[in-house]
Short mmCIF file of C-alpha atoms and ligand atoms in Angstrom, two decimals:
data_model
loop_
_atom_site.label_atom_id
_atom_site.label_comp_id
_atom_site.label_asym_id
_atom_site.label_seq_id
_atom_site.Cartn_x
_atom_site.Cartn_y
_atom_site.Cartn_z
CA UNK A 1 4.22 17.82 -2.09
CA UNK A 2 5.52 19.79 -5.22
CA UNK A 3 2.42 19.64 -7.68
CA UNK A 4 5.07 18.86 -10.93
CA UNK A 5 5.80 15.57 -8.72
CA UNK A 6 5.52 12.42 -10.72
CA UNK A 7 6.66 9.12 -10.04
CA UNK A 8 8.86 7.77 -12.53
CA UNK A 9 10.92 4.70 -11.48
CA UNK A 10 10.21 1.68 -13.72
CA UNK A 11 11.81 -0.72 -10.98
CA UNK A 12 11.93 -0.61 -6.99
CA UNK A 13 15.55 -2.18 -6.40
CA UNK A 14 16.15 -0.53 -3.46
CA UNK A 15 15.33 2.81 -1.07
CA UNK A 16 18.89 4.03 -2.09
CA UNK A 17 17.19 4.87 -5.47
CA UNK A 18 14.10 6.62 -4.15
CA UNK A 19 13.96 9.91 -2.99
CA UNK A 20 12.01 11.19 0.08
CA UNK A 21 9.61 12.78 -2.21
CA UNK A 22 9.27 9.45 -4.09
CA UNK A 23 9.05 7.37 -0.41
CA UNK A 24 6.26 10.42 1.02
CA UNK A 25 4.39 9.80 -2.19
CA UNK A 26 4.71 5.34 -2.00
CA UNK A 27 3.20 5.96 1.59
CA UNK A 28 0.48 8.17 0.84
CA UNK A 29 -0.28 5.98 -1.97
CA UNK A 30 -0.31 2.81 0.33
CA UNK A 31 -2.65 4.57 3.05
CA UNK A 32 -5.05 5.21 0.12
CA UNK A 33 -5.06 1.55 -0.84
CA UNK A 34 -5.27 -0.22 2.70
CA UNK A 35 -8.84 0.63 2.83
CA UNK A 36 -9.26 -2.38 -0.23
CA UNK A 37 -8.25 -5.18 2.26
CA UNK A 38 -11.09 -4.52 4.75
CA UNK A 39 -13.81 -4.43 2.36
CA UNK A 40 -16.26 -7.36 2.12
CA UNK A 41 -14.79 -7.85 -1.60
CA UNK A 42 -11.35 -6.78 -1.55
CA UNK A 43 -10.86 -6.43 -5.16
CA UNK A 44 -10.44 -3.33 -7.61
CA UNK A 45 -9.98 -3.61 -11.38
CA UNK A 46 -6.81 -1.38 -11.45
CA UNK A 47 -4.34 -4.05 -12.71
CA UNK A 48 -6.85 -5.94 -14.81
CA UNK A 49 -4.95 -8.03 -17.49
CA UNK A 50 -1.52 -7.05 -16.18
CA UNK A 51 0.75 -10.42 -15.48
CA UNK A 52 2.91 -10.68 -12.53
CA UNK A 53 5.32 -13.60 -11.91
CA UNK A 54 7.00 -14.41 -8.01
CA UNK A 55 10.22 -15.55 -8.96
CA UNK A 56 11.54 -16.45 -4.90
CA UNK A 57 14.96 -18.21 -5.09
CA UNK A 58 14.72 -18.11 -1.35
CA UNK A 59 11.94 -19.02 1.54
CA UNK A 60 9.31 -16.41 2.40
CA UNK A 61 6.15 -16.54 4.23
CA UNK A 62 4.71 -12.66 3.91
CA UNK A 63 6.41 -11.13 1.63
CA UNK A 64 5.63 -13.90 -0.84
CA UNK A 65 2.46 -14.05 0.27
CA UNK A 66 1.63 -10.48 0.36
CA UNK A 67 2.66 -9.58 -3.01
CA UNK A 68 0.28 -12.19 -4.42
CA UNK A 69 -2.48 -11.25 -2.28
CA UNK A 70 -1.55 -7.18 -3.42
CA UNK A 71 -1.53 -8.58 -6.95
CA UNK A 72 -4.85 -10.26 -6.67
CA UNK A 73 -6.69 -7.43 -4.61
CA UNK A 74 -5.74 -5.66 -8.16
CA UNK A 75 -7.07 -8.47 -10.61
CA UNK A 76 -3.55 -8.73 -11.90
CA UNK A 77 -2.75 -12.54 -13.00
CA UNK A 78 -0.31 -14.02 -11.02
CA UNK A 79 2.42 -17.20 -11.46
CA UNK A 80 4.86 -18.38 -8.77
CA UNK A 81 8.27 -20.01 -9.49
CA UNK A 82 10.32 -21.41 -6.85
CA UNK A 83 13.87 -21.93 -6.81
CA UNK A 84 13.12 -25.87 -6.25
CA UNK A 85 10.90 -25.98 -8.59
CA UNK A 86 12.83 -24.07 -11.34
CA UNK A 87 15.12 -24.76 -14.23
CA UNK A 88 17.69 -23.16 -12.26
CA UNK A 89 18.16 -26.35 -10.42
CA UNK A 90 19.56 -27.71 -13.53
CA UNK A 91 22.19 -25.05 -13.90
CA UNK A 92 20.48 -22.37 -15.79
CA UNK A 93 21.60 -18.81 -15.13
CA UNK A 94 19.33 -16.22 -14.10
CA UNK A 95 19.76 -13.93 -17.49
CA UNK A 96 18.67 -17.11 -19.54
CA UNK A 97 15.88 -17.51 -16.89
CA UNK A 98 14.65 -13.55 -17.25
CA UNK A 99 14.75 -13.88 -21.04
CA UNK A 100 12.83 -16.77 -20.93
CA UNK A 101 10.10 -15.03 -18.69
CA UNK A 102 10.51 -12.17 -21.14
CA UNK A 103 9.70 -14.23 -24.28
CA UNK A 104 6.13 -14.92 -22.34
CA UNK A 105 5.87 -11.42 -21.80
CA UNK A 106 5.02 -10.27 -18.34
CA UNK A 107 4.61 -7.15 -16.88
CA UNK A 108 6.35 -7.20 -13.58
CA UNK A 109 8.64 -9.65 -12.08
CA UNK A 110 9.02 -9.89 -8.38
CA UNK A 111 12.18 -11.37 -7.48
CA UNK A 112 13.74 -12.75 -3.96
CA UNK A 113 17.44 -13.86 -4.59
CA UNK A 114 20.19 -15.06 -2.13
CA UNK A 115 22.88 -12.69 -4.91
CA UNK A 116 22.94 -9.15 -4.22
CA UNK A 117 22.33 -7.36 -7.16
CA UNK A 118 20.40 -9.96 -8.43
CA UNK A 119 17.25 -7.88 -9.39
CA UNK A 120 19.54 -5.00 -10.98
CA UNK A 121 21.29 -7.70 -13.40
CA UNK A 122 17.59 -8.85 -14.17
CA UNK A 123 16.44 -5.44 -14.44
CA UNK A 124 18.79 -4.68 -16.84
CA UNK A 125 18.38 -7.55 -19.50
CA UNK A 126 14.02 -7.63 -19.13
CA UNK A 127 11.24 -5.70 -20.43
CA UNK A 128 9.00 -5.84 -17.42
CA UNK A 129 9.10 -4.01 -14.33
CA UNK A 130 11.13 -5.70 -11.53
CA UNK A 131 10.57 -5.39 -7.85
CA UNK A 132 13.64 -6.75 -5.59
CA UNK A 133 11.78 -8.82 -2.59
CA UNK A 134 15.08 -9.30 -1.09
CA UNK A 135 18.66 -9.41 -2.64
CA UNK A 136 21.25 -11.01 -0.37
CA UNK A 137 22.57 -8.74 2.48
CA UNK A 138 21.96 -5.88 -0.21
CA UNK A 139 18.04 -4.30 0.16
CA UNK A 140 15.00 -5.44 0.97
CA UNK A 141 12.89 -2.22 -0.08
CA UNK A 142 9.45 -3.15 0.41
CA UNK A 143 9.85 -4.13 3.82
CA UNK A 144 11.74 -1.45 4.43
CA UNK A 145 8.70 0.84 3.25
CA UNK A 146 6.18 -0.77 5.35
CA UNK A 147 8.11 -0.48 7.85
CA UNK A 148 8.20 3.24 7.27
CA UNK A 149 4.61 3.37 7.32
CA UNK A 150 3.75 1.39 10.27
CA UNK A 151 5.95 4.14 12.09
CA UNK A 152 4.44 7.35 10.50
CA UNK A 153 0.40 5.32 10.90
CA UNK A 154 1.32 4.96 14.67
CA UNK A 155 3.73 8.09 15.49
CA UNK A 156 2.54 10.75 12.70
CA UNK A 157 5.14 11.23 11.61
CA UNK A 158 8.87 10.18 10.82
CA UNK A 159 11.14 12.97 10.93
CA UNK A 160 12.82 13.37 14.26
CA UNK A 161 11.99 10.05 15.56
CA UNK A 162 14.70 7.89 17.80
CA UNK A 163 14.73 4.54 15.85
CA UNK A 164 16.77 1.66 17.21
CA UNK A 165 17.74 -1.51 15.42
CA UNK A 166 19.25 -4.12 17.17
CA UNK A 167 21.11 -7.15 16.05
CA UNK A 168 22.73 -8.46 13.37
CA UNK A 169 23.31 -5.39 11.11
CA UNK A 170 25.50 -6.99 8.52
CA UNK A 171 23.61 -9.69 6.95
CA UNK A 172 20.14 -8.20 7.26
CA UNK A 173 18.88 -6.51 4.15
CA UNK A 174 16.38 -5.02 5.97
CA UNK A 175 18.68 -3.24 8.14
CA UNK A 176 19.82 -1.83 4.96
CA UNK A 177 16.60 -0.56 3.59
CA UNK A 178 15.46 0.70 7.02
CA UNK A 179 18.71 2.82 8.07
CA UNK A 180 18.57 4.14 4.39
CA UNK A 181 14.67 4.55 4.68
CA UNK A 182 14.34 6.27 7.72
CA UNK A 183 17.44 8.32 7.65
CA UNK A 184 15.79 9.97 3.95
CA UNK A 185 12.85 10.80 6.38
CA UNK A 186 14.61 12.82 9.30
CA UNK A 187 14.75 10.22 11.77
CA UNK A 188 17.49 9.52 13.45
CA UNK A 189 18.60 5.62 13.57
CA UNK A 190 20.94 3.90 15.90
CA UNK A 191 22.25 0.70 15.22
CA UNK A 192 23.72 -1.88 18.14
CA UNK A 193 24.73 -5.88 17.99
CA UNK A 194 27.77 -8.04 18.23
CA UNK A 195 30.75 -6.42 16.72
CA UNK A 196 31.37 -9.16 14.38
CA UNK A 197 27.31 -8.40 12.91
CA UNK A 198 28.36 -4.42 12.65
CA UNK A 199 29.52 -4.26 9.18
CA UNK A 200 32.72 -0.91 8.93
CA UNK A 201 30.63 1.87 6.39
CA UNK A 202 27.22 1.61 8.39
CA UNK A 203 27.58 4.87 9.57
CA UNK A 204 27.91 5.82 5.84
CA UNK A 205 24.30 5.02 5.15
CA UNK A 206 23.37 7.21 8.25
CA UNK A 207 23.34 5.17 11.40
CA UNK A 208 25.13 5.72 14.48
CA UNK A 209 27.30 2.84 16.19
CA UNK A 210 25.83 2.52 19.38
CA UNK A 211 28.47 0.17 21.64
CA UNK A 212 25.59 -1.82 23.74
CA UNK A 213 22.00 -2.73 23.17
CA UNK A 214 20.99 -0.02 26.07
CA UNK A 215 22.75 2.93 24.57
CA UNK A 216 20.96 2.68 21.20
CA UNK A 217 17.54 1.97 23.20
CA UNK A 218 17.90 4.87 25.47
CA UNK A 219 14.51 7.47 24.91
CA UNK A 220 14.46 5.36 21.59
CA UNK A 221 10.45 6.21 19.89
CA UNK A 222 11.09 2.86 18.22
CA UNK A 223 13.03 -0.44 18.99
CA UNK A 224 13.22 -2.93 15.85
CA UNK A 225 14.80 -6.59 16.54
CA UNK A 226 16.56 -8.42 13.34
CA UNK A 227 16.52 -11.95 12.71
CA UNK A 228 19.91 -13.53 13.44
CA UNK A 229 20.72 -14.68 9.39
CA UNK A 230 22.48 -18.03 10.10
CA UNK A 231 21.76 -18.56 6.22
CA UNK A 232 24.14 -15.58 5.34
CA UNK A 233 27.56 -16.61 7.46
CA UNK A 234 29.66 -18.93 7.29
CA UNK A 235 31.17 -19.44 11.01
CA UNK A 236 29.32 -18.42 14.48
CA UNK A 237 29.74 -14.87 14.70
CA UNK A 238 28.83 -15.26 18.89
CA UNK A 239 29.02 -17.71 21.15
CA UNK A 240 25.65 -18.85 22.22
CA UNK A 241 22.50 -17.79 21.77
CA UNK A 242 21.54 -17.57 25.15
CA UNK A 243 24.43 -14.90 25.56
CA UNK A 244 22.91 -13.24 22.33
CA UNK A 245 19.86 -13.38 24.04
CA UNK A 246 21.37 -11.71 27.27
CA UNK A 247 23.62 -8.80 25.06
CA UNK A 248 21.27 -8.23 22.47
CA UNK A 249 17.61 -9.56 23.28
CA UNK A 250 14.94 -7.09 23.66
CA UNK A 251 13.05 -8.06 26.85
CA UNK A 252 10.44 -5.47 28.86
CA UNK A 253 13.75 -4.78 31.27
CA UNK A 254 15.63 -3.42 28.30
CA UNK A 255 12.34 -1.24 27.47
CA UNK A 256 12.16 0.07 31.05
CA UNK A 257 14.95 2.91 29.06
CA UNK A 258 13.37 3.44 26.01
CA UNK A 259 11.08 6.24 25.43
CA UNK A 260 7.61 6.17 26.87
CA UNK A 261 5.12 5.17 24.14
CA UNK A 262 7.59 3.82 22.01
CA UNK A 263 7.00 0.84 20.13
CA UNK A 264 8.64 -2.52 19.26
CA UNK A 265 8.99 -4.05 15.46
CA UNK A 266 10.17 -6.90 13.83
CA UNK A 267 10.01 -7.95 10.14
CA UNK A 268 10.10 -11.97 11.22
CA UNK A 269 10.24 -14.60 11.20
CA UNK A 270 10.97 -14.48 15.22
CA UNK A 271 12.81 -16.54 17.06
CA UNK A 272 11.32 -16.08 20.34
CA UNK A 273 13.52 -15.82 23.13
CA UNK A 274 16.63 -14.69 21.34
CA UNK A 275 15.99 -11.59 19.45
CA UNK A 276 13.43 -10.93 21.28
CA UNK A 277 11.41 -12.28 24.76
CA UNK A 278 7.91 -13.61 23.78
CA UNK A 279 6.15 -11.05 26.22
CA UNK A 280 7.60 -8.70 24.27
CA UNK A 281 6.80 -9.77 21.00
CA UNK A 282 3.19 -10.30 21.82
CA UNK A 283 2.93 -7.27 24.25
CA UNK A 284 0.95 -3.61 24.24
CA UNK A 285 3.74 -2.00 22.50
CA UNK A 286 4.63 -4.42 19.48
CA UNK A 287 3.20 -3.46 16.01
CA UNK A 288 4.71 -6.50 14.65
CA UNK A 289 1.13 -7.28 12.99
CA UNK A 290 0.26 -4.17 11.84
CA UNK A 291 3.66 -4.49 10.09
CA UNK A 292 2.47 -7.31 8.14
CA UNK A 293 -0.82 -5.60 7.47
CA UNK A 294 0.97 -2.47 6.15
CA UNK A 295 2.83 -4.87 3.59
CA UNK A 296 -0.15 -5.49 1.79
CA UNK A 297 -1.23 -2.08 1.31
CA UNK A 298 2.79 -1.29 0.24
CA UNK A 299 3.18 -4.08 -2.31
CA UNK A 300 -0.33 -2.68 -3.80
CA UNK A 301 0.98 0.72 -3.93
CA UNK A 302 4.40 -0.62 -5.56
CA UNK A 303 2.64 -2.34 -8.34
CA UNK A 304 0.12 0.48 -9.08
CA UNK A 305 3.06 2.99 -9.48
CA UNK A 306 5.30 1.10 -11.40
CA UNK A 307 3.00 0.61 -13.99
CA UNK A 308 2.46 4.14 -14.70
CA UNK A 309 -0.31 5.03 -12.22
CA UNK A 310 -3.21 4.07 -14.49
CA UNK A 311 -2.11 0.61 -14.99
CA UNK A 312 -2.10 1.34 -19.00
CA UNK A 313 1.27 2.53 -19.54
N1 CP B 401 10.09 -10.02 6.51
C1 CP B 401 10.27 -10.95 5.56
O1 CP B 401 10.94 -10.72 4.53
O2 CP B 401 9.65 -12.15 5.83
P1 CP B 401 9.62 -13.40 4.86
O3 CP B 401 11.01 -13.94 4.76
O4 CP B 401 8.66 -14.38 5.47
O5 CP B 401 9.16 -12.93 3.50
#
């Protein structure tokens, strides 16, 4: 690491902003905080008096919940608001919503929104920090980082790895994150699912096409299954999920090919039996867990950097 390296982003909207000296730097910086959550009292005073609002226009289980627990572990103060229980249900926009929040002066907003570019146009009319927890089809960055460090904590590295992600490629904003994420870091990421869930450009970002399920597995170090986002189309992009299932579900048979220690992921929620066979999910080689594990440790590292390090600035 260059020694005049500093981080210096005030927001985390999305890996295509960070560079792989900035994504090197969030994962050391998450290994160093990990330690935290398996202490008897997992709490430090680093974000003491620091207020952080979850502003989720959308369902989540972990991320959700592991920003709040990552806020906590760093005495920060934190406030949820859900979309059903906001002001938005009675029509009012999300700038007149930020400057509200603004006027009670927070110092980082976390935001989950079904609107791409949702945490961008909130970024750009607040004071606070804003982290996007998920923005449409667009990014879903912090996943996308622990992701990246469940790999490197298991493999050692990143750079030259096989990934594979399987599934449906154009609505998942994880897909997004991860091609972008891992592609920074010198692996090499293949991307395979029904033609109508490849979106045309995802080669752009730095995947490769594969044309079936088995070509993009083949001596693959990784194999990542994506959630099939009914909530993001409009008309059944397949016929049935048990031929899904059949094409696209990861099952120990369609392991058999992939390399020989590699390991499975999936950023859930899992439905078991389509995506991926419950054996699998739950076997030897999943790190599905220590996925959700890492998130902690990422989300703590996020809101440490973004507010300048010391948690004064
Ligand atoms: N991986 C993920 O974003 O899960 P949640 O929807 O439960 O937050």
């Amino acid at each position: 690491m260059d020694k005049k390296y500093r981080f210096s982003h005030k927001h985390i909207l999305g890996l295509e902003d960070l560079s792989s000296a900035d994504i090197d730097f969030i994962l050391n910086t998450a290994d160093s905080f990990k330690e935290i959550s398996s202490r008897p009292i997992k709490k430090v005073p680093t974000l003491r008096g620091k207020t952080v609002i979850h502003l989720f226009f959308e369902p989540s289980t972990r991320t959700r919940l592991s920003f709040e627990i990552a806020a906590k572990r760093m005495s920060a103060d934190t406030f949820n608001i859900a979309a059903s229980t906001s002001s938005a249900q009675k029509g009012e926009t999300l700038v007149d919503t930020a400057r509200n929040l603004t006027a009670m002066n927070p110092d980082i907003i976390v935001i989950r929104h079904s609107s791409s570019g949702s945490p961008r146009l909130l970024a750009n009319h607040i004071k606070a920090s804003v982290i996007n927890a998920g923005d449409g089809a667009h990014e879903h960055p912090s996943q996308g980082l622990l992701d990246l460090m469940t790999v490197k904590e298991q493999k050692g590295r990143i750079s030259g790895l096989k990934i594979a992600i399987i599934g449906d490629i154009a609505h998942s904003r994880v897909a997004h994150s991860d091609i972008i994420g891992f592609s920074k870091m010198g692996a090499e990421v293949r991307v395979s699912g029904p033609a109508t869930m490849l979106p045309p450009g995802i080669d752009k970002l730095g995947a490769r096409v594969c044309r079936t399920r088995e070509e993009a597995v083949e001596d693959a170090d990784v194999v990542m299954a994506l959630r099939i986002q009914k909530e993001r189309q409009t008309d059944p992009l397949f016929p049935t999920l048990r031929e899904y299932a059949a094409c696209f579900g990861i099952s120990k048979k369609v392991l058999k090919s992939a390399g020989p220690d590699a390991m499975v992921m999936h950023p859930g929620p899992i439905n078991r039996g389509v995506e991926m066979d419950p054996d699998v999910a739950d076997g030897r080689r999943s790190v599905i867990l220590e996925q959700v594990t890492n998130g902690v440790a990422i989300r703590m590292a996020l809101l440490y950097l973004i507010m300048g390090q010391d948690g004064n600035e």
